[in-house]
Amino acid sequence: QYIIIKKDGDTEGIENREWEETTSGSEITGLYHGDSVYGRLYDGVNESDYAYSYILDNEAPVVNVTAGGTATNSVTVSVNATDEESGMKDIVTYTYSIKVTGQADSTYTTPGNANGITSNNYTFTGLTQGTNYTVRVQVNGDKAGLIGTGTLENQVTGTVGGATGGLVTGNIVASSPTWSNGQASITLTTNTGMQIQYQVNNTTGNWTTITSGGTVTSLNHNDTVYARLYDGTNHGDYASVTIQDKIAPTISNITTNVTYNSITVQVTATDAQSGIATYTYTINGGNQASTTSASHTFNGLAASTSYSIQVTVTDRAGHVTTETKTISTTEDPNSVTKVLKAGDYVYYVDGTGTTRTCVVLWDSNSQYGVQIITMKNVKVEILGVEGDLTNGITTYNNAISMLNSAANDYNNTTYSSSARCVGSVPNNKNEQSGTSIWAGYSMRDGDSNYTIDSIQMGVLQIFNIGDPYWLASRYTDGTSEYRNYSLYSIDNHGALDRIFICQIYSGGGGSAKRYGLGLRPVFTLNSNVKVTGGNGTSGSPYTLGV
């Protein structure tokens, strides 16, 4: 006979319970872990004392771990646990652990989210690339409370590929630079499914992580971008690309603002890559200025002068573009050629240091340039030799050059380029007439040179009546018996006069006279001379400076 007492069942008063009868060798079914079976002998009338046996499950579940795949930083596993004794619990929990294959079991580590979970698959992440791992799974468990354990060895993680080819081809590809405001950006892409890490000009610092298609910005010419693949834990070898500006800047226009003593240069230039670094301005091969400004002014220049202006534009990559223009300064508004008009009064400090009051005889509208004449004689110049025909002839023939030479003694080169005696040709003061032979003597012919100055003096009414003076021009007349050789002059009434120098007879011999008249120089002013004061009237003549 037998009785089955279920686990944790009440065993009190067991003898008085209803016993089941069975024969020797029969099978009792429907037993569970923890049940107790009580049995006794029975002869149909009498029973013996009972004995009992506990039903126990001492076999842990069988755990089968299968591979679910590996990546460069992860291992995935699936688990199947069975129990042929008490059976598995309705709710089974799994604890996943991992170690490097070959290391001690004490090195197994269990991620925080892998302890006692109900999922029968799990992915280990954050693993080292190219490493052999062993996975252990503990299953809890069967209805007897036993924990089963299964392992899976030789789960080798993959290796993150390296970047190659200067980021032109391979695992990571860099786009061509896109420039804006002097800086560049590039796009990094990969078809590996991994992330990308990059650094600029370094490989030892912190790497920035981006996804495929991310951009690297604020790059300068000659910056180097280093990039590598990154799986979240591991990275591959890096490759690099250097940002290069290979295009020189463009000068589209150069404009100038010109005055009599300055030239301002305004440059329109562009550089769509690294940007313009400097503008260098050079005038006449020297006087160079380098600046970041697209405008520069050259000061202290000479008026009415041609200058060669060279502009060199340099970008941040060191590429240069150069253009040259020839620019002329304007006439100085205070220049004598600009201000002085015929008839104006001018103070002139002559070569002796004496200030002379002069009048503008010719201005810049004439073909002779600006020439001024003294209002008064500077000295008495003596020509001729009394009674000495030979020396008289010499004086006559050389009178014009002698008068001009005497006038030149008063020239001040600071203000004037030359001086001449009034009455000489304004733009060729030593112009001479031809010669003729009379009674065996070679004599200069008469001329009308005096008319050029005298007509203009008449227009301006500046004959200076009361102070006779020489005109550097000759006059000849006579008969068949003699010839007179004279020099023109202005008498004390302001009228044209002739001063007899010598007379030669047809039969030979003659006479000579000695005369002293005033000398009125005419000065040709330098173009750089400026009017510094006065108003050009007789009461307030212009003053000059340089």
XYZ file of C-alpha atoms in Angstrom:
546
model
C 0.000 0.000 0.000
C 1.173 3.667 -0.546
C 0.249 7.277 0.079
C 1.613 10.352 -1.789
C 2.128 13.440 0.303
C 2.595 16.509 -1.836
C 5.427 18.864 -1.173
C 4.893 20.681 2.046
C 1.791 18.540 2.581
C 0.431 17.672 6.046
C 1.844 14.326 7.286
C 0.027 14.279 10.610
C -2.271 11.214 11.137
C -0.857 9.553 8.130
C -1.732 5.997 9.399
C -5.454 6.741 9.315
C -5.509 7.984 5.752
C -6.737 6.045 2.817
C -3.932 4.025 1.309
C -3.722 2.897 -2.267
C -2.946 -0.714 -3.052
C -0.443 -1.753 -5.647
C 1.580 -4.787 -6.480
C 5.286 -5.218 -6.275
C 7.098 -3.674 -9.264
C 4.266 -1.329 -10.244
C 4.941 2.329 -11.207
C 3.619 5.304 -9.237
C 3.112 8.347 -11.492
C 2.210 12.031 -11.066
C 5.059 12.736 -8.660
C 6.738 16.160 -8.422
C 9.946 17.415 -6.948
C 9.500 17.642 -3.187
C 6.714 15.077 -2.986
C 6.957 12.215 -0.380
C 5.788 8.607 -1.025
C 4.881 6.539 2.030
C 4.607 2.722 1.654
C 3.734 -0.374 3.809
C 3.164 -4.027 3.349
C -0.395 -5.299 3.403
C -1.620 -8.997 3.423
C -5.193 -8.130 2.862
C -5.949 -7.828 6.586
C -2.885 -6.572 8.322
C -0.373 -3.771 7.453
C 3.191 -3.200 8.486
C 4.851 0.012 9.664
C 5.374 2.491 6.819
C 8.534 3.765 5.246
C 8.827 6.794 2.957
C 10.934 8.264 0.170
C 11.382 11.910 -0.986
C 11.116 12.746 -4.652
C 14.079 15.059 -5.437
C 15.411 16.723 -8.687
C 19.208 16.924 -8.358
C 20.002 17.594 -12.027
C 20.581 21.189 -13.114
C 19.016 22.368 -16.352
C 20.957 21.811 -19.551
C 22.001 25.170 -21.058
C 22.879 25.467 -24.742
C 24.510 28.777 -25.816
C 24.613 29.554 -29.544
C 26.368 32.360 -31.397
C 24.281 35.231 -32.728
C 27.056 37.098 -34.525
C 30.033 39.343 -33.766
C 31.024 42.870 -34.697
C 34.152 44.909 -34.017
C 32.925 45.771 -30.531
C 30.122 43.302 -29.778
C 29.193 39.630 -29.386
C 25.579 38.404 -29.567
C 24.411 35.057 -28.114
C 21.152 33.117 -27.786
C 20.306 30.623 -25.029
C 18.129 27.498 -24.851
C 17.727 25.806 -21.429
C 15.927 22.481 -20.780
C 15.318 20.297 -17.735
C 14.185 16.634 -17.954
C 13.459 16.305 -14.253
C 11.392 18.890 -12.448
C 11.131 21.072 -15.541
C 11.841 24.733 -16.075
C 10.217 27.498 -14.148
C 7.443 29.452 -15.736
C 9.646 32.537 -15.624
C 13.325 31.854 -16.289
C 16.085 34.450 -15.725
C 19.482 34.620 -17.391
C 22.793 36.074 -16.275
C 25.289 36.765 -19.051
C 29.017 37.052 -18.395
C 32.061 37.341 -20.642
C 35.829 37.031 -20.454
C 38.800 36.908 -22.783
C 39.306 33.320 -23.849
C 42.163 31.705 -21.975
C 41.905 33.918 -18.904
C 40.808 32.663 -15.494
C 37.128 32.318 -14.711
C 37.590 35.003 -12.080
C 37.861 37.504 -14.927
C 34.291 36.948 -16.080
C 32.438 40.236 -16.027
C 28.704 40.713 -16.027
C 27.328 43.948 -17.513
C 24.881 45.751 -15.298
C 22.005 45.126 -17.695
C 22.820 41.406 -18.098
C 22.197 40.164 -14.547
C 18.994 38.170 -14.002
C 17.166 39.282 -17.112
C 14.332 37.367 -18.780
C 15.590 37.585 -22.375
C 17.188 34.499 -23.838
C 19.447 36.554 -26.131
C 21.940 39.259 -25.318
C 24.563 41.431 -27.026
C 27.784 42.307 -25.248
C 28.958 45.767 -26.359
C 32.025 47.918 -25.781
C 34.364 45.029 -26.572
C 37.883 45.248 -27.908
C 38.350 44.673 -31.609
C 40.130 41.528 -32.828
C 39.772 39.722 -29.483
C 38.700 36.096 -28.703
C 35.953 35.995 -26.057
C 34.207 33.246 -24.045
C 30.584 33.756 -23.006
C 29.016 32.187 -19.939
C 25.268 32.083 -19.334
C 23.740 31.069 -16.012
C 20.067 30.072 -16.158
C 17.802 30.145 -13.118
C 16.291 27.782 -13.547
C 14.289 24.556 -13.069
C 11.490 23.990 -10.628
C 13.925 22.395 -8.248
C 15.687 25.762 -8.041
C 18.810 24.493 -9.737
C 20.926 26.879 -11.876
C 22.217 25.648 -15.184
C 25.347 27.006 -16.813
C 26.408 27.030 -20.450
C 29.440 28.521 -22.232
C 30.377 29.502 -25.754
C 34.013 29.919 -26.660
C 35.949 31.496 -29.532
C 33.731 34.470 -30.235
C 36.190 36.702 -32.058
C 35.345 40.379 -32.568
C 36.083 42.003 -35.926
C 38.708 44.656 -36.656
C 37.930 48.275 -37.418
C 39.345 49.070 -40.850
C 41.908 51.819 -41.292
C 41.447 54.963 -43.366
C 43.639 55.059 -46.462
C 44.431 56.903 -49.647
C 44.747 60.402 -48.226
C 40.982 60.346 -47.635
C 40.458 60.303 -51.381
C 39.409 56.642 -51.579
C 38.944 53.865 -49.040
C 36.950 53.537 -45.835
C 36.705 57.316 -45.378
C 36.406 59.835 -48.198
C 36.872 63.583 -47.773
C 35.128 66.014 -50.117
C 36.911 68.883 -51.842
C 37.173 71.972 -49.605
C 34.353 74.486 -49.664
C 35.639 77.989 -48.895
C 33.819 80.840 -47.186
C 35.239 83.975 -45.572
C 38.786 82.679 -45.829
C 38.103 79.314 -44.186
C 37.259 75.906 -45.580
C 35.031 72.981 -44.642
C 35.071 69.369 -45.817
C 32.575 66.521 -45.598
C 33.702 63.078 -44.358
C 31.739 60.023 -45.480
C 32.014 56.259 -45.014
C 29.967 53.290 -46.193
C 31.111 51.022 -43.374
C 28.211 51.870 -41.086
C 30.634 53.116 -38.453
C 31.172 56.552 -37.050
C 34.094 58.804 -37.952
C 36.517 60.509 -35.595
C 38.708 63.449 -36.617
C 41.290 65.885 -35.324
C 42.839 68.961 -36.934
C 46.636 69.305 -36.950
C 47.049 66.697 -34.199
C 46.650 63.001 -33.480
C 47.321 62.888 -29.734
C 44.494 64.968 -28.337
C 40.769 64.411 -28.109
C 39.042 63.157 -31.228
C 35.696 64.518 -32.345
C 33.094 61.915 -33.330
C 30.672 62.501 -36.207
C 28.417 60.352 -38.360
C 28.999 59.746 -42.040
C 28.301 62.937 -43.967
C 29.411 65.156 -41.090
C 31.458 68.270 -41.783
C 34.731 69.617 -40.452
C 34.648 73.424 -40.424
C 36.839 76.469 -39.713
C 39.809 75.054 -41.608
C 42.674 77.231 -42.793
C 45.137 76.837 -45.618
C 47.691 74.104 -44.767
C 45.548 72.664 -41.936
C 45.698 68.849 -41.853
C 42.584 66.826 -41.017
C 43.202 63.367 -39.539
C 40.256 60.908 -39.691
C 39.619 57.329 -38.565
C 36.738 54.875 -38.235
C 35.137 54.433 -34.811
C 32.690 51.745 -33.696
C 31.851 53.389 -30.398
C 34.699 51.617 -28.610
C 37.484 50.892 -31.044
C 39.066 52.889 -33.803
C 41.066 52.055 -36.898
C 44.219 53.623 -38.273
C 43.907 57.220 -39.417
C 44.633 58.873 -42.729
C 44.897 62.579 -43.425
C 44.179 65.283 -45.970
C 45.795 68.742 -46.067
C 43.684 71.754 -46.981
C 45.287 73.668 -49.851
C 44.452 76.976 -51.502
C 45.984 76.639 -54.955
C 44.415 79.668 -56.652
C 45.940 83.159 -56.701
C 43.761 86.171 -55.898
C 42.132 88.197 -58.653
C 42.492 91.955 -59.136
C 39.393 93.156 -60.958
C 39.927 96.905 -60.768
C 42.362 99.572 -59.610
C 41.061 103.116 -59.272
C 42.988 106.211 -58.282
C 42.222 109.571 -56.774
C 44.897 112.021 -57.826
C 45.895 115.427 -56.495
C 48.914 117.542 -57.280
C 50.950 115.929 -54.463
C 49.236 112.593 -53.745
C 47.864 109.468 -55.392
C 45.293 107.344 -53.576
C 45.011 103.791 -54.885
C 41.808 101.791 -54.360
C 42.011 98.084 -55.210
C 39.120 95.750 -55.923
C 40.457 92.231 -55.406
C 38.937 88.888 -54.447
C 40.159 85.528 -53.237
C 37.470 82.861 -52.912
C 39.713 80.452 -51.014
C 42.001 81.356 -48.103
C 41.286 85.064 -48.445
C 43.454 88.109 -49.011
C 46.235 88.626 -46.486
C 48.035 91.793 -47.603
C 48.128 94.527 -50.186
C 51.572 95.826 -51.143
C 51.871 99.197 -52.839
C 55.054 100.289 -54.605
C 55.749 103.580 -56.354
C 58.515 103.925 -58.954
C 60.150 100.711 -57.748
C 60.646 101.955 -54.177
C 58.697 103.482 -51.284
C 56.869 100.247 -50.580
C 53.947 99.889 -48.171
C 52.398 96.579 -47.071
C 49.006 96.690 -45.389
C 45.734 94.824 -44.957
C 43.855 97.745 -46.452
C 42.597 97.774 -50.033
C 43.446 101.465 -50.183
C 46.701 103.381 -49.835
C 47.771 106.984 -50.342
C 51.197 108.092 -51.536
C 51.819 111.597 -50.226
C 54.518 114.192 -50.827
C 54.636 113.647 -54.576
C 55.732 116.120 -57.190
C 53.067 117.934 -59.140
C 52.509 117.183 -62.827
C 54.702 114.085 -62.587
C 54.165 110.575 -63.945
C 54.484 107.708 -61.446
C 54.504 103.936 -61.852
C 52.202 102.374 -59.229
C 52.500 98.633 -58.613
C 49.872 96.775 -56.576
C 50.590 93.260 -55.303
C 47.786 91.273 -53.653
C 48.846 88.261 -51.545
C 46.458 85.639 -50.189
C 46.928 83.658 -46.984
C 48.413 80.804 -49.000
C 51.167 83.097 -50.275
C 49.894 83.333 -53.858
C 50.384 86.769 -55.402
C 48.824 88.766 -58.212
C 50.442 91.994 -59.425
C 49.260 94.834 -61.618
C 50.976 98.099 -62.561
C 49.462 101.427 -63.592
C 51.072 104.676 -64.670
C 49.448 107.684 -62.994
C 50.306 111.376 -63.242
C 49.755 113.908 -60.517
C 47.834 117.020 -61.393
C 49.279 120.490 -61.600
C 49.857 122.125 -58.251
C 47.003 124.600 -57.787
C 49.568 126.930 -56.251
C 52.107 126.374 -59.019
C 53.252 129.458 -60.888
C 52.081 127.753 -64.081
C 48.618 127.480 -62.550
C 48.338 130.816 -60.742
C 50.409 133.433 -62.514
C 48.853 135.318 -65.381
C 50.443 137.919 -67.635
C 50.434 141.275 -65.878
C 50.507 139.875 -62.310
C 53.012 141.355 -59.898
C 55.523 139.016 -58.258
C 58.296 139.337 -55.700
C 61.450 137.555 -56.874
C 64.571 137.036 -54.747
C 67.389 137.157 -57.295
C 70.805 135.522 -57.228
C 72.264 138.387 -55.200
C 69.642 137.952 -52.484
C 67.827 141.125 -53.492
C 64.039 141.075 -53.636
C 62.888 142.438 -56.979
C 59.395 143.493 -57.946
C 58.596 141.801 -61.223
C 55.687 141.501 -63.601
C 54.565 138.338 -65.374
C 55.612 138.914 -68.984
C 54.610 135.482 -70.280
C 52.322 132.966 -68.567
C 51.670 129.264 -69.100
C 49.220 130.004 -71.905
C 52.134 131.172 -74.002
C 54.613 128.974 -75.830
C 57.447 130.253 -73.637
C 56.421 129.116 -70.141
C 56.106 131.466 -67.183
C 58.596 134.343 -67.484
C 58.753 137.430 -65.270
C 60.522 140.731 -65.932
C 61.975 143.117 -63.365
C 60.024 146.331 -62.995
C 63.255 148.257 -62.695
C 66.749 147.916 -64.004
C 69.052 145.819 -61.854
C 72.185 147.702 -62.967
C 73.713 149.854 -65.689
C 75.384 147.698 -68.291
C 78.085 149.457 -70.382
C 78.595 148.387 -73.977
C 80.952 149.675 -76.674
C 84.425 151.261 -76.602
C 84.868 154.972 -77.225
C 86.848 155.539 -80.397
C 88.094 151.962 -80.621
C 86.535 150.560 -83.787
C 88.007 147.064 -83.424
C 86.693 146.579 -79.889
C 83.475 148.347 -80.851
C 82.878 145.765 -83.584
C 83.578 142.957 -81.079
C 81.121 144.473 -78.633
C 78.460 144.796 -81.301
C 78.850 141.247 -82.554
C 78.735 139.808 -78.995
C 76.265 142.243 -77.453
C 73.326 139.812 -77.185
C 75.325 137.083 -75.421
C 76.973 139.724 -73.239
C 73.595 141.132 -72.148
C 72.161 137.682 -71.497
C 75.259 136.694 -69.534
C 74.957 139.814 -67.413
C 71.281 139.058 -66.779
C 72.114 135.508 -65.792
C 74.232 136.844 -62.907
C 70.926 137.614 -61.187
C 69.394 134.192 -61.757
C 68.367 132.261 -58.616
C 68.213 128.580 -59.601
C 65.849 127.846 -56.715
C 63.149 129.786 -58.519
C 64.168 130.053 -62.155
C 65.871 127.903 -64.745
C 67.462 130.789 -66.649
C 67.668 134.549 -67.065
C 67.945 136.675 -70.185
C 67.978 140.327 -71.183
C 64.631 141.617 -72.306
C 64.409 141.801 -76.083
C 66.096 138.472 -76.734
C 64.074 135.583 -78.189
C 62.044 134.232 -75.215
C 62.666 130.560 -75.940
C 66.139 130.918 -77.526
C 67.811 133.835 -75.803
C 71.150 133.638 -77.667
C 69.601 133.381 -81.116
C 71.843 135.387 -83.529
C 71.257 136.958 -86.891
C 73.462 136.101 -89.842
C 76.669 137.955 -90.777
C 77.585 140.195 -93.688
C 80.959 141.563 -94.888
C 81.199 145.310 -95.073
C 84.449 147.040 -95.922
C 86.284 143.879 -94.973
C 84.604 143.462 -91.589
C 82.309 140.527 -90.640
C 79.308 142.094 -88.956
C 76.092 140.695 -87.500
C 72.974 141.675 -89.402
C 70.066 143.425 -87.816
C 67.064 141.482 -86.453
C 63.564 141.981 -85.134
C 63.939 139.846 -82.013
C 62.978 142.753 -79.771
C 59.449 142.788 -81.147
C 58.431 139.575 -79.314
C 58.956 141.077 -75.846
C 58.199 144.715 -76.734
C 54.789 143.992 -78.221
C 53.834 142.008 -75.074
C 55.203 144.803 -72.854
C 53.090 147.259 -74.775
C 50.015 145.130 -74.190
C 50.797 144.978 -70.476
C 52.006 148.611 -70.336
C 55.179 147.772 -68.456
C 57.801 149.743 -70.424
C 58.873 151.430 -67.148
C 59.069 155.003 -68.533
C 61.919 157.131 -67.127
C 64.452 154.343 -66.851
C 66.052 153.539 -70.260
C 67.376 150.031 -70.809
C 68.881 147.730 -73.400
C 66.924 145.397 -75.684
C 68.972 142.411 -76.792
C 68.364 142.989 -80.509
C 70.333 144.650 -83.360
C 69.634 147.340 -85.936
C 71.705 148.271 -89.005
C 71.322 151.116 -91.543
C 73.531 153.307 -93.788
C 74.425 154.485 -97.280
C 76.854 153.426 -99.901
C 79.523 155.359 -98.046
C 79.005 153.987 -94.504
C 76.987 151.612 -92.331
C 75.734 152.164 -88.766
C 75.541 149.266 -86.281
C 73.216 149.855 -83.319
C 71.391 148.036 -80.487
C 67.737 148.522 -79.717
C 66.715 150.113 -76.421
C 63.791 151.752 -74.669
C 64.312 155.409 -73.969
C 63.243 157.393 -70.910
C 59.858 158.051 -72.532
C 59.127 154.381 -73.064
C 59.713 154.651 -76.776
C 61.730 152.338 -78.967
C 65.220 153.729 -79.563
C 68.517 152.694 -81.183
C 71.916 153.107 -79.553
C 74.815 153.628 -81.981
C 77.729 151.260 -81.232
C 79.963 151.686 -84.270
C 80.089 153.067 -87.843
C 82.183 151.639 -90.680
C 83.072 153.549 -93.854
C 83.078 151.933 -97.235
C 86.623 153.003 -97.826
C 87.806 151.592 -94.492
C 87.964 152.826 -90.917
C 85.131 154.141 -88.804
C 84.170 155.177 -85.306
C 82.834 153.596 -82.071
C 80.926 154.812 -79.043
C 80.609 153.710 -75.425
C 77.167 153.736 -73.761
C 75.701 152.678 -70.430
C 71.990 151.714 -70.184
C 69.931 149.761 -67.666
C 69.641 145.959 -67.651
C 66.179 144.393 -67.173
C 66.451 140.618 -66.739
C 63.642 138.217 -67.653
C 63.504 135.038 -65.516
C 61.948 131.720 -66.629
C 60.398 130.277 -63.462
C 60.799 126.589 -62.522
C 57.613 124.520 -62.775
C 57.859 123.426 -59.127
C 57.752 126.981 -57.830
C 54.579 127.790 -55.897
C 52.757 130.943 -55.042
C 52.881 131.221 -51.263
C 51.269 134.585 -50.600
C 50.085 137.914 -51.900
C 47.299 138.632 -54.342
C 49.277 139.580 -57.468
C 48.570 143.299 -57.379
C 51.143 146.082 -57.400
C 50.340 146.724 -53.763
C 50.538 143.037 -52.784
C 52.679 141.084 -55.259
C 52.683 137.307 -55.138
C 55.447 135.678 -53.093
C 57.154 132.497 -54.264
C 58.313 129.317 -52.593
C 59.228 125.739 -53.408
